[in-house]
């Protein structure tokens, strides 16, 4: 058996000072169909390492309550003295842990988080990227072409430990995947890197969410894999990606197509588009000039289920790409990540897996625009996020 070489940027990438002030995040996204109802849902699995060398042997969560009043302070509080104010003063710390976050981004959205100390991680020398065991000896593993694992949190645990920041429930998965379309090179700066190693990824296997089994069909998975690492998240955070495209020109499914957009990098968005083996790439770190306009807005509605709109237009001297995505608020989830800087700063990312919309690609012909492709978009991963700081 010939061992497949794993790309370097898909491995653990924190070096030097980033090990005490940085993060590394792997993400898998796929669709799956319920064995009970036949409903299709979008699932995600993320491996998030933050500040690993600050506390390698013990998980440190910045949102854990660290008010520990002494007996004297309790007496002051009972007496109502000014010194009682000291009790309310908490110690802010920087987080340090591996968090495995898994859940659903459609229907009844959910995120379930499990935490592990950095020292418990086994970074595979060649056969896998990382593996970790919990106290029950259950293994969570990620490699270049497969992943398996389980996360679970009870209601009682959430009451005792609100710093877990997620929902109660359980999810297990056993997945294989083939990354069909990747984009190179990565976006890289000294502060943030983004790698789209699976802009179109075919998944197969099973997912069990709260005892309901889902089957992953590679032809209908419309999967996505990417990776971020660096000192902090892009702020504001903007992301769109999909590989489920239907051409309005030919009427055919675009089976060798996908796109992924992310930012904000400076004032730019990286826009990576592949349509039937033709690539249209706008890269913020390339030095090549292009213009970008983007927006994230809520549309007027009389319904309680609000409709949100992501819009992007990018163009250079050769091409223009316009993308519009819509998603209902009922199909969105706010995913939470503790930021490397600590101080209870929280990255909150509004996320949905069932965005729909359109993409138009034009080519400049002298002073006119020629329409190259106009396609409908389904199962779009649509996200917008920002930081939240304690009051």
Coordinates of N, CA and C in Angstrom, one line a residue, residues 181-273:
X181 N -11.7 19.4 -6.4 CA -11.1 20.7 -6.9 C -10.5 21.5 -5.7
X182 N -9.2 21.8 -5.9 CA -8.5 22.6 -4.9 C -8.0 23.9 -5.6
X183 N -7.7 24.9 -4.7 CA -7.2 26.1 -5.3 C -5.8 26.4 -4.7
X184 N -4.8 26.7 -5.5 CA -3.5 27.0 -5.1 C -3.0 28.3 -5.8
X185 N -2.2 29.1 -5.2 CA -1.7 29.0 -3.8 C -2.7 29.5 -2.8
X186 N -2.3 29.3 -1.5 CA -3.2 29.8 -0.4 C -3.1 31.3 -0.3
X187 N -4.1 31.9 0.4 CA -3.9 33.3 0.9 C -3.0 33.3 2.1
X188 N -2.0 34.1 2.1 CA -1.0 34.0 3.2 C -0.5 35.5 3.5
X189 N -0.6 35.8 4.8 CA 0.1 37.0 5.3 C 0.6 36.6 6.7
X190 N 1.3 37.5 7.4 CA 1.9 37.1 8.7 C 0.8 36.9 9.7
X191 N -0.4 37.4 9.5 CA -1.5 37.3 10.5 C -2.5 36.3 10.2
X192 N -2.8 36.0 9.0 CA -3.9 35.1 8.7 C -3.6 34.4 7.4
X193 N -4.0 33.1 7.3 CA -3.8 32.2 6.1 C -5.1 31.5 5.9
X194 N -5.4 31.3 4.6 CA -6.6 30.5 4.2 C -6.3 29.6 3.1
X195 N -6.6 28.3 3.3 CA -6.3 27.3 2.3 C -7.6 26.6 1.9
X196 N -8.0 26.6 0.6 CA -9.1 25.9 0.1 C -8.6 24.6 -0.6
X197 N -8.5 23.6 0.3 CA -8.0 22.4 -0.2 C -9.0 21.4 -0.8
X198 N -10.3 21.8 -0.6 CA -11.4 21.0 -1.2 C -12.6 21.9 -1.5
X199 N -12.4 22.7 -2.6 CA -13.5 23.6 -3.0 C -14.7 22.8 -3.4
X200 N -14.5 21.7 -4.0 CA -15.5 20.7 -4.4 C -15.0 19.4 -3.8
X201 N -15.7 18.8 -2.8 CA -15.3 17.6 -2.2 C -16.4 16.6 -2.2
X202 N -16.2 15.4 -2.6 CA -17.2 14.3 -2.6 C -17.1 13.5 -1.3
X203 N -18.1 13.5 -0.4 CA -18.1 12.8 0.8 C -19.0 11.5 0.7
X204 N -18.6 10.5 1.5 CA -19.5 9.3 1.6 C -19.4 8.8 3.1
X205 N -20.4 8.1 3.5 CA -20.4 7.6 4.9 C -21.7 7.9 5.6
X206 N -21.6 8.0 6.9 CA -22.7 8.1 7.8 C -22.5 9.2 8.8
X207 N -23.6 9.9 9.2 CA -23.6 10.8 10.3 C -24.8 10.5 11.2
X208 N -24.6 10.5 12.5 CA -25.7 10.3 13.5 C -25.8 11.5 14.4
X209 N -26.9 12.2 14.2 CA -27.2 13.4 15.0 C -28.4 13.1 16.0
X210 N -28.1 13.1 17.3 CA -29.1 12.9 18.3 C -29.9 11.6 18.0
X211 N -29.2 10.5 17.7 CA -29.7 9.2 17.4 C -30.4 9.1 16.1
X212 N -30.4 10.1 15.3 CA -31.0 10.0 13.9 C -29.9 9.8 12.9
X213 N -30.0 8.8 12.1 CA -28.9 8.4 11.2 C -29.1 9.1 9.8
X214 N -28.0 9.6 9.3 CA -28.0 10.3 8.0 C -27.0 9.6 7.1
X215 N -27.4 9.4 5.8 CA -26.5 8.8 4.8 C -25.9 9.9 3.9
X216 N -24.6 9.8 3.7 CA -23.9 10.7 2.8 C -23.6 10.1 1.5
X217 N -24.2 10.6 0.5 CA -24.1 10.2 -0.9 C -23.1 11.1 -1.6
X218 N -22.0 10.5 -2.2 CA -21.0 11.4 -2.8 C -21.5 12.2 -3.9
X219 N -22.5 11.7 -4.7 CA -23.1 12.5 -5.8 C -23.9 13.7 -5.3
X220 N -24.4 13.6 -4.1 CA -25.3 14.7 -3.5 C -24.7 15.3 -2.3
X221 N -23.4 15.1 -2.0 CA -22.9 15.6 -0.8 C -22.5 17.1 -0.9
X222 N -22.1 17.5 -2.1 CA -21.7 18.9 -2.4 C -20.8 19.5 -1.3
X223 N -19.7 18.7 -1.0 CA -18.9 19.0 0.2 C -17.9 20.1 0.0
X224 N -17.3 20.5 1.1 CA -16.4 21.6 1.1 C -15.4 21.4 2.2
X225 N -14.1 21.6 2.0 CA -13.0 21.6 3.0 C -12.1 22.8 2.9
X226 N -11.9 23.4 4.0 CA -10.9 24.5 4.0 C -10.2 24.6 5.3
X227 N -9.2 25.5 5.4 CA -8.4 25.6 6.6 C -8.0 27.0 6.8
X228 N -8.0 27.5 8.1 CA -7.5 28.8 8.4 C -6.5 28.7 9.6
X229 N -5.5 29.5 9.5 CA -4.6 29.6 10.7 C -4.0 31.0 10.7
X230 N -3.5 31.3 11.9 CA -2.8 32.6 12.0 C -3.0 33.2 13.4
X231 N -2.9 34.6 13.5 CA -3.0 35.2 14.8 C -4.5 35.5 15.2
X232 N -5.3 35.6 14.2 CA -6.7 35.9 14.5 C -7.6 35.8 13.3
X233 N -8.9 35.8 13.5 CA -9.8 35.7 12.4 C -9.8 37.0 11.5
X234 N -10.2 36.9 10.3 CA -10.5 38.0 9.5 C -11.7 38.7 10.0
X235 N -11.6 40.1 10.2 CA -12.7 40.8 10.8 C -13.0 42.1 10.0
X236 N -14.2 42.3 9.5 CA -15.3 41.3 9.6 C -15.1 40.1 8.8
X237 N -15.8 39.0 9.1 CA -15.6 37.7 8.4 C -16.7 37.5 7.4
X238 N -16.3 37.2 6.2 CA -17.3 37.1 5.1 C -16.9 35.8 4.3
X239 N -17.9 34.9 4.1 CA -17.6 33.7 3.4 C -18.8 33.2 2.6
X240 N -18.6 32.8 1.4 CA -19.6 32.1 0.5 C -18.9 31.0 -0.2
X241 N -19.5 29.8 -0.3 CA -19.0 28.7 -1.1 C -20.1 27.7 -1.5
X242 N -19.9 27.1 -2.6 CA -20.9 26.1 -3.1 C -20.3 25.3 -4.3
X243 N -20.7 24.1 -4.4 CA -20.4 23.3 -5.6 C -21.6 22.7 -6.2
X244 N -22.8 23.2 -5.8 CA -24.1 22.8 -6.4 C -24.6 23.9 -7.3
X245 N -24.2 23.8 -8.6 CA -24.5 24.8 -9.6 C -25.3 24.3 -10.8
X246 N -26.3 25.0 -11.2 CA -27.1 24.6 -12.4 C -27.1 25.8 -13.4
X247 N -26.5 25.5 -14.6 CA -26.4 26.5 -15.6 C -27.8 26.9 -16.2
X248 N -28.0 28.2 -16.2 CA -29.2 28.8 -16.8 C -29.0 28.8 -18.3
X249 N -27.8 28.7 -18.8 CA -27.6 28.8 -20.3 C -27.8 27.4 -20.9
X250 N -27.2 26.4 -20.3 CA -27.3 25.0 -20.9 C -28.4 24.2 -20.3
X251 N -28.8 24.6 -19.1 CA -29.8 23.8 -18.4 C -29.2 22.6 -17.7
X252 N -27.9 22.5 -17.7 CA -27.2 21.3 -17.1 C -26.6 21.6 -15.8
X253 N -26.5 20.6 -14.9 CA -25.7 20.7 -13.7 C -24.2 20.8 -14.0
X254 N -23.6 21.8 -13.4 CA -22.1 22.0 -13.6 C -21.4 21.1 -12.6
X255 N -21.1 19.9 -13.1 CA -20.5 18.9 -12.2 C -19.0 19.1 -11.9
X256 N -18.4 19.9 -12.6 CA -16.9 20.2 -12.4 C -16.7 21.7 -12.0
X257 N -17.6 22.1 -11.1 CA -17.5 23.6 -10.8 C -17.7 23.8 -9.3
X258 N -17.2 25.0 -8.9 CA -17.4 25.4 -7.5 C -16.9 26.8 -7.3
X259 N -17.2 27.4 -6.2 CA -16.6 28.7 -5.9 C -16.4 28.8 -4.4
X260 N -15.5 29.6 -4.0 CA -15.2 29.9 -2.6 C -14.7 31.4 -2.4
X261 N -15.4 32.1 -1.6 CA -15.0 33.5 -1.3 C -14.8 33.7 0.1
X262 N -13.8 34.4 0.5 CA -13.6 34.7 1.9 C -12.8 36.0 2.1
X263 N -13.0 36.6 3.3 CA -12.4 37.9 3.7 C -12.9 38.3 5.0
X264 N -12.8 39.5 5.5 CA -12.2 40.6 4.6 C -10.7 40.7 4.9
X265 N -9.9 40.6 3.9 CA -8.5 40.7 4.0 C -8.1 42.1 3.6
X266 N -7.8 42.9 4.6 CA -7.6 44.4 4.3 C -8.9 44.9 3.9
X267 N -9.1 45.3 2.6 CA -10.4 45.7 2.1 C -10.8 44.8 1.0
X268 N -10.2 43.6 0.8 CA -10.4 42.7 -0.3 C -11.1 41.4 0.2
X269 N -11.6 40.7 -0.8 CA -12.1 39.4 -0.6 C -11.4 38.5 -1.6
X270 N -10.9 37.3 -1.2 CA -10.4 36.3 -2.1 C -11.6 35.7 -2.8
X271 N -11.6 35.7 -4.1 CA -12.7 35.1 -4.8 C -12.1 34.0 -5.8
X272 N -12.4 32.7 -5.5 CA -11.9 31.6 -6.2 C -13.0 30.9 -6.9
X273 N -13.0 30.9 -8.2 CA -14.2 30.3 -9.0 C -13.6 29.3 -10.0

